Short mmCIF file of C-alpha atoms in Angstrom, two decimals:
data_model
loop_
_atom_site.label_atom_id
_atom_site.label_comp_id
_atom_site.label_asym_id
_atom_site.label_seq_id
_atom_site.Cartn_x
_atom_site.Cartn_y
_atom_site.Cartn_z
CA MET A 254 77.63 14.48 63.09
CA LYS A 255 75.56 11.50 61.94
CA ILE A 256 72.94 9.62 63.95
CA SER A 257 72.28 6.00 63.06
CA THR A 258 68.69 5.65 61.82
CA ALA A 259 68.57 1.99 62.74
CA ARG A 260 69.19 2.76 66.40
CA VAL A 261 66.81 5.59 67.28
CA GLY A 262 63.07 5.07 67.72
CA GLY A 263 60.30 7.61 67.12
CA CYS A 264 60.36 10.69 64.84
CA MET A 265 63.08 11.07 62.22
CA ALA A 266 62.88 14.66 60.96
CA VAL A 267 65.91 15.76 62.94
CA LEU A 268 67.81 12.76 61.61
CA ALA A 269 67.20 13.85 58.04
CA LEU A 270 68.64 17.28 58.82
CA LEU A 271 71.76 15.82 60.40
CA LEU A 272 72.24 13.09 57.81
CA LEU A 273 72.49 15.58 54.95
CA SER A 274 76.06 16.25 56.09
CA GLY A 275 77.02 12.75 54.91
CA ARG A 276 79.62 12.33 57.65
CA PRO A 277 80.54 8.71 58.43
CA VAL A 278 79.38 6.70 61.40
CA GLN A 279 82.28 4.79 62.93
CA GLY A 280 81.21 1.16 63.28
CA GLU A 281 77.54 2.19 63.50
CA LEU A 282 77.77 4.28 66.64
CA LEU A 283 74.52 5.94 67.65
CA ILE A 284 76.14 9.37 67.21
CA GLY A 285 79.09 9.38 64.86
CA PRO A 286 82.16 11.66 64.83
CA SER A 287 81.69 15.31 63.84
CA PRO A 288 84.03 18.02 62.52
CA THR A 289 83.03 20.05 65.59
CA ASP A 290 84.34 17.39 67.98
CA VAL A 291 87.28 18.27 70.20
CA ILE A 292 90.06 15.70 69.87
CA VAL A 293 90.83 15.13 73.55
CA THR A 294 93.94 13.07 72.80
CA THR A 295 95.58 10.75 70.30
CA ASN A 296 98.40 9.73 72.64
CA ALA A 297 97.59 8.50 76.14
CA ASP A 298 98.33 5.75 78.63
CA ASP A 299 96.46 5.85 81.97
CA ALA A 300 95.56 9.55 81.66
CA SER A 301 92.68 11.83 82.71
CA PHE A 302 91.48 15.02 81.02
CA GLY A 303 89.25 17.78 82.38
CA PRO A 304 87.25 18.93 84.12
CA PHE A 305 84.77 19.74 81.35
CA PRO A 306 81.47 21.55 82.03
CA ILE A 307 78.21 19.67 81.56
CA PRO A 308 75.91 21.71 79.28
CA GLY A 309 72.34 22.22 80.40
CA GLY A 310 72.92 22.63 84.10
CA PRO A 311 73.52 20.08 86.87
CA PHE A 312 73.47 16.47 85.69
CA PRO A 313 71.65 13.95 87.93
CA PHE A 314 73.74 10.88 88.79
CA PHE A 315 72.37 8.37 91.30
CA GLY A 316 70.35 11.19 92.85
CA MET A 317 73.34 13.55 93.08
CA SER A 318 73.93 16.66 90.94
CA GLU A 319 77.14 17.00 88.94
CA SER A 320 78.30 20.05 86.97
CA THR A 321 81.62 18.82 85.52
CA PHE A 322 83.14 15.55 84.32
CA PHE A 323 86.52 14.04 83.46
CA VAL A 324 87.39 11.97 80.40
CA ASN A 325 89.68 9.06 81.27
CA SER A 326 91.73 7.29 78.63
CA ASN A 327 90.83 3.85 79.97
CA GLY A 328 87.27 3.91 78.64
CA ASN A 329 85.29 5.80 81.26
CA LEU A 330 84.07 9.17 82.52
CA THR A 331 84.16 10.23 86.17
CA PHE A 332 82.58 13.00 88.23
CA GLY A 333 84.40 14.92 90.94
CA THR A 334 87.91 13.89 89.96
CA GLY A 335 89.78 12.09 87.20
CA ASN A 336 90.59 8.40 87.46
CA PRO A 337 93.47 7.07 85.33
CA LEU A 338 93.45 3.58 86.88
CA PHE A 339 94.01 0.87 84.29
CA PHE A 340 93.05 -2.15 86.44
CA ASP A 341 89.30 -2.56 86.01
CA SER A 342 87.28 -4.06 88.86
CA PRO A 343 83.66 -5.23 89.13
CA PHE A 344 81.08 -2.75 90.41
CA PRO A 345 80.18 -1.67 93.05
CA ILE A 346 83.38 0.12 94.10
CA THR A 347 83.43 2.63 96.94
CA GLY A 348 85.44 5.85 96.65
CA SER A 349 85.00 9.45 95.55
CA ASN A 350 87.14 8.79 92.46
CA PHE A 351 84.80 5.99 91.36
CA MET A 352 81.70 8.03 90.48
CA MET A 353 82.02 6.41 87.09
CA VAL A 354 80.29 6.07 83.73
CA ALA A 355 82.09 3.14 82.12
CA PRO A 356 81.15 2.06 78.61
CA PHE A 357 84.44 0.10 78.38
CA TRP A 358 86.81 0.30 81.35
CA ASP A 359 89.94 -1.59 80.37
CA ASP A 360 93.68 -0.93 80.02
CA LEU A 361 93.31 1.08 76.80
CA PHE A 362 96.22 2.62 74.92
CA LEU A 363 96.60 5.38 72.31
CA PRO A 364 97.85 5.35 69.59
CA PRO A 365 96.08 3.84 67.77
CA GLY A 366 92.84 5.79 67.71
CA GLU A 367 91.63 8.93 69.43
CA ILE A 368 89.27 10.17 72.11
CA ARG A 369 86.67 12.66 70.81
CA LEU A 370 84.38 15.01 72.74
CA ASN A 371 81.33 16.93 71.55
CA ASN A 372 80.09 18.98 74.48
CA GLY A 373 76.66 20.23 73.40
CA VAL A 374 77.84 21.82 70.14
CA GLU A 375 75.70 19.91 67.62
CA LEU A 376 73.13 18.34 69.94
CA PRO A 377 72.08 20.81 72.64
CA ASN A 378 72.73 19.86 76.26
CA THR A 379 74.19 16.52 75.21
CA VAL A 380 77.70 15.26 75.97
CA VAL A 381 79.16 12.76 73.49
CA VAL A 382 82.50 11.05 74.18
CA ILE A 383 83.94 8.50 71.74
CA TRP A 384 86.91 6.20 72.30
CA ASN A 385 87.40 5.81 68.59
CA GLY A 386 89.38 2.81 67.35
CA VAL A 387 91.68 2.79 70.37
CA GLY A 388 94.02 -0.07 71.24
CA VAL A 389 94.87 -1.95 74.42
CA PHE A 390 98.13 -1.88 76.36
CA PRO A 391 100.88 -1.90 75.15
CA GLY A 392 99.44 -0.87 71.78
CA THR A 393 101.06 -3.61 69.72
CA SER A 394 98.11 -6.01 69.37
CA PRO A 395 95.48 -5.75 66.59
CA THR A 396 92.68 -5.32 69.18
CA ARG A 397 90.55 -2.21 68.58
CA ILE A 398 87.79 -0.66 70.67
CA THR A 399 85.15 1.85 69.56
CA ALA A 400 82.80 2.82 72.38
CA GLU A 401 80.67 5.86 73.15
CA ALA A 402 79.13 7.46 76.24
CA ILE A 403 76.29 9.98 75.87
CA LEU A 404 75.06 12.15 78.76
CA VAL A 405 71.54 13.50 78.17
CA GLY A 406 70.89 16.81 79.95
CA ALA A 407 67.76 18.90 80.41
CA GLY A 408 66.71 20.36 77.05
CA SER A 409 68.40 17.68 74.96
CA LEU A 410 66.72 16.55 71.73
CA PHE A 411 66.45 13.03 73.14
CA LEU A 412 63.00 12.17 74.47
CA ALA A 413 64.47 11.06 77.77
CA PRO A 414 64.73 12.57 81.26
CA ALA A 415 67.77 14.57 82.27
CA GLY A 416 70.38 12.21 83.66
CA THR A 417 69.81 9.53 81.03
CA ILE A 418 73.06 7.85 79.95
CA ILE A 419 73.51 5.98 76.67
CA PHE A 420 76.26 3.50 75.78
CA SER A 421 76.82 2.87 72.07
CA TYR A 422 79.36 0.50 70.55
CA GLY A 423 81.08 0.26 67.22
CA ASP A 424 83.49 -2.57 66.46
CA ILE A 425 85.06 -4.30 69.46
CA THR A 426 87.63 -6.98 68.66
CA GLY A 427 88.95 -7.95 72.10
CA THR A 428 90.10 -6.91 75.58
CA GLU A 429 93.44 -6.43 77.28
CA ASP A 430 93.26 -9.36 79.72
CA ASN A 431 89.87 -11.09 79.29
CA SER A 432 88.25 -8.57 81.63
CA VAL A 433 86.43 -5.27 81.06
CA THR A 434 84.07 -3.39 83.39
CA VAL A 435 80.89 -1.92 81.90
CA GLY A 436 78.15 0.04 83.68
CA LEU A 437 77.57 2.86 86.17
CA ASN A 438 79.03 3.15 89.67
CA ARG A 439 77.82 5.60 92.34
CA GLY A 440 81.11 5.64 94.26
CA SER A 441 79.43 5.53 97.69
CA GLY A 442 76.55 3.62 99.20
CA GLY A 443 76.97 0.65 96.88
CA GLY A 444 74.87 1.97 93.99
CA PHE A 445 75.65 0.58 90.54
CA ALA A 446 73.93 -0.46 87.30
CA ASN A 447 74.84 -3.20 84.80
CA LEU A 448 73.81 -3.97 81.25
CA PRO A 449 70.73 -6.22 81.01
CA GLY A 450 71.55 -9.87 81.65
CA LEU A 451 75.27 -9.25 82.12
CA PRO A 452 77.60 -8.79 85.10
CA SER A 453 79.58 -5.57 85.40
CA SER A 454 82.81 -7.47 84.66
CA LEU A 455 82.73 -8.99 81.17
CA ASN A 456 85.04 -11.52 79.58
CA THR A 457 86.38 -11.09 76.07
CA ALA A 458 83.54 -12.96 74.35
CA GLN A 459 80.92 -10.89 76.20
CA ALA A 460 82.79 -7.68 75.36
CA ILE A 461 82.97 -8.53 71.66
CA GLY A 462 79.23 -9.25 71.84
CA LEU A 463 78.62 -5.55 72.57
CA SER A 464 79.69 -4.60 69.03
CA ASN A 465 77.16 -2.42 67.18
CA ARG A 466 74.68 -2.32 70.08
CA VAL A 467 73.13 0.51 72.13
CA PHE A 468 71.99 0.55 75.77
CA THR A 469 70.12 3.23 77.73
CA PHE A 470 70.30 3.89 81.48
CA THR A 471 67.17 5.82 82.50
CA PRO A 472 67.14 7.44 85.97
CA THR A 473 64.34 6.55 88.37
CA ALA A 474 62.61 8.64 91.03
CA THR A 475 64.46 6.71 93.74
CA GLY A 476 67.95 7.58 92.47
CA GLY A 477 68.63 4.35 90.60
CA TYR A 478 68.38 3.33 86.93
CA THR A 479 66.39 1.11 84.65
CA VAL A 480 68.52 -0.30 81.84
CA SER A 481 67.31 -1.37 78.41
CA GLU A 482 68.76 -2.15 75.01
CA GLY A 483 68.10 0.48 72.35
CA ALA A 484 68.07 4.27 72.21
CA PRO A 485 65.40 6.81 73.17
CA ALA A 486 63.52 8.72 70.49
CA ILE A 487 64.58 12.18 69.33
CA ILE A 488 62.45 15.34 69.17
CA PRO A 489 61.93 16.36 65.51
CA GLU A 490 63.01 19.82 64.46
CA PRO A 491 60.65 21.89 62.25
CA ALA A 492 60.83 20.57 58.70
CA THR A 493 59.70 21.72 55.28
CA GLY A 494 57.60 19.40 53.14
CA ALA A 495 60.72 18.14 51.40
CA MET A 496 62.50 17.51 54.66
CA GLY A 497 59.41 15.82 56.04
CA GLY A 498 59.49 13.50 53.05
CA ILE A 499 63.13 12.67 53.66
CA ALA A 500 62.33 12.04 57.32
CA ALA A 501 59.53 9.67 56.34
CA VAL A 502 61.87 7.75 54.05
CA TRP A 503 64.44 7.42 56.83
CA PHE A 504 61.73 6.31 59.25
CA GLY A 505 60.58 3.66 56.78
CA LEU A 506 64.09 2.40 56.18
CA GLY A 507 64.73 2.21 59.91
CA TYR A 508 61.47 0.32 60.43
CA VAL A 509 62.24 -2.17 57.66
CA TRP A 510 65.77 -2.65 59.00
CA ARG A 511 64.47 -3.42 62.48
CA ARG A 512 61.83 -5.84 61.12
CA ARG A 513 64.41 -7.65 59.00
CA ARG A 514 66.81 -7.82 61.94
CA ARG A 515 64.13 -9.32 64.18
CA ALA A 516 63.09 -11.79 61.49
CA ALA A 517 66.69 -12.93 61.11
CA ALA A 518 67.19 -13.35 64.85
#
C-alpha cells in the first residue's frame, strides 16, 4: 500500500515506512492498491457485496453507530443493507437503503476495472474501498473512473476523529449520462453532506474536475459534518534515525510540491 505524500499533511515517518514497498498509486489516490487488498469483484452490473465488518468498533454516521457496511458496484457504500440501484439521484434521499457514502454514484460497469477492499489490514481500523479504473454502462465506452472511499475508525493512524470519511480520486474521464451523485446521505431525517462549493448531483465537467483531488468529511458534535479539501495528517510510527531522515525528505518534497502547486494556481 502506498500513501501519496502530496496529499497528507503533518508528520511523514509512517509514509516513509509504507513507501519503501514501492507499490504504485493508481492515478494519485490518497491510499493506493495493496497486495493485501481483497478483490471484491471484476465483473459486476448493479450489484452489492457484503456485509463486511467495520474494524475498530461501531462507526459513527450522522450520529448513528454502524458495525457493518456493503460495497455497491455503482460507486458507493451503504450501511444496513446493500443498494444496487444504478439511477443516481441528488441528496437528500429518504430510505433505510440510502444510508450512503457515495464518492461516485453512477451507473458503473465492470469489466473494465475492479473493486478493491482493504479492511484494516495495512492501516489499523481503516476501511479503504477503491473503484479502480471501472467503466460505465454498458462497458463499451472509453470512460474510466477511479474513486476511493476511506472510513476512519477509532485507533486509526489518521489524526482525525472516528467517523471521519475521506474521498480520494484518481483519473476520471466522464460519466454515464452527465449526472453523478457525490456526498453522504443519512437516509432519514434529511441529513446529507456535499463537497465544498458543489451540489450533490454533478455534471460531467464537474465530475472530471474531481480527478486527483481529496476531500475529508469530519463529524461534528451535533451529528453532521464539516467538509474540506485535503486529507488529515497521519500519526508517525517509531522510526530509526535513517527512517527519520527519509521521513524528513518526504516531508520536504511534499511541502515543495504543495508550494509549487499553489504558486501555479
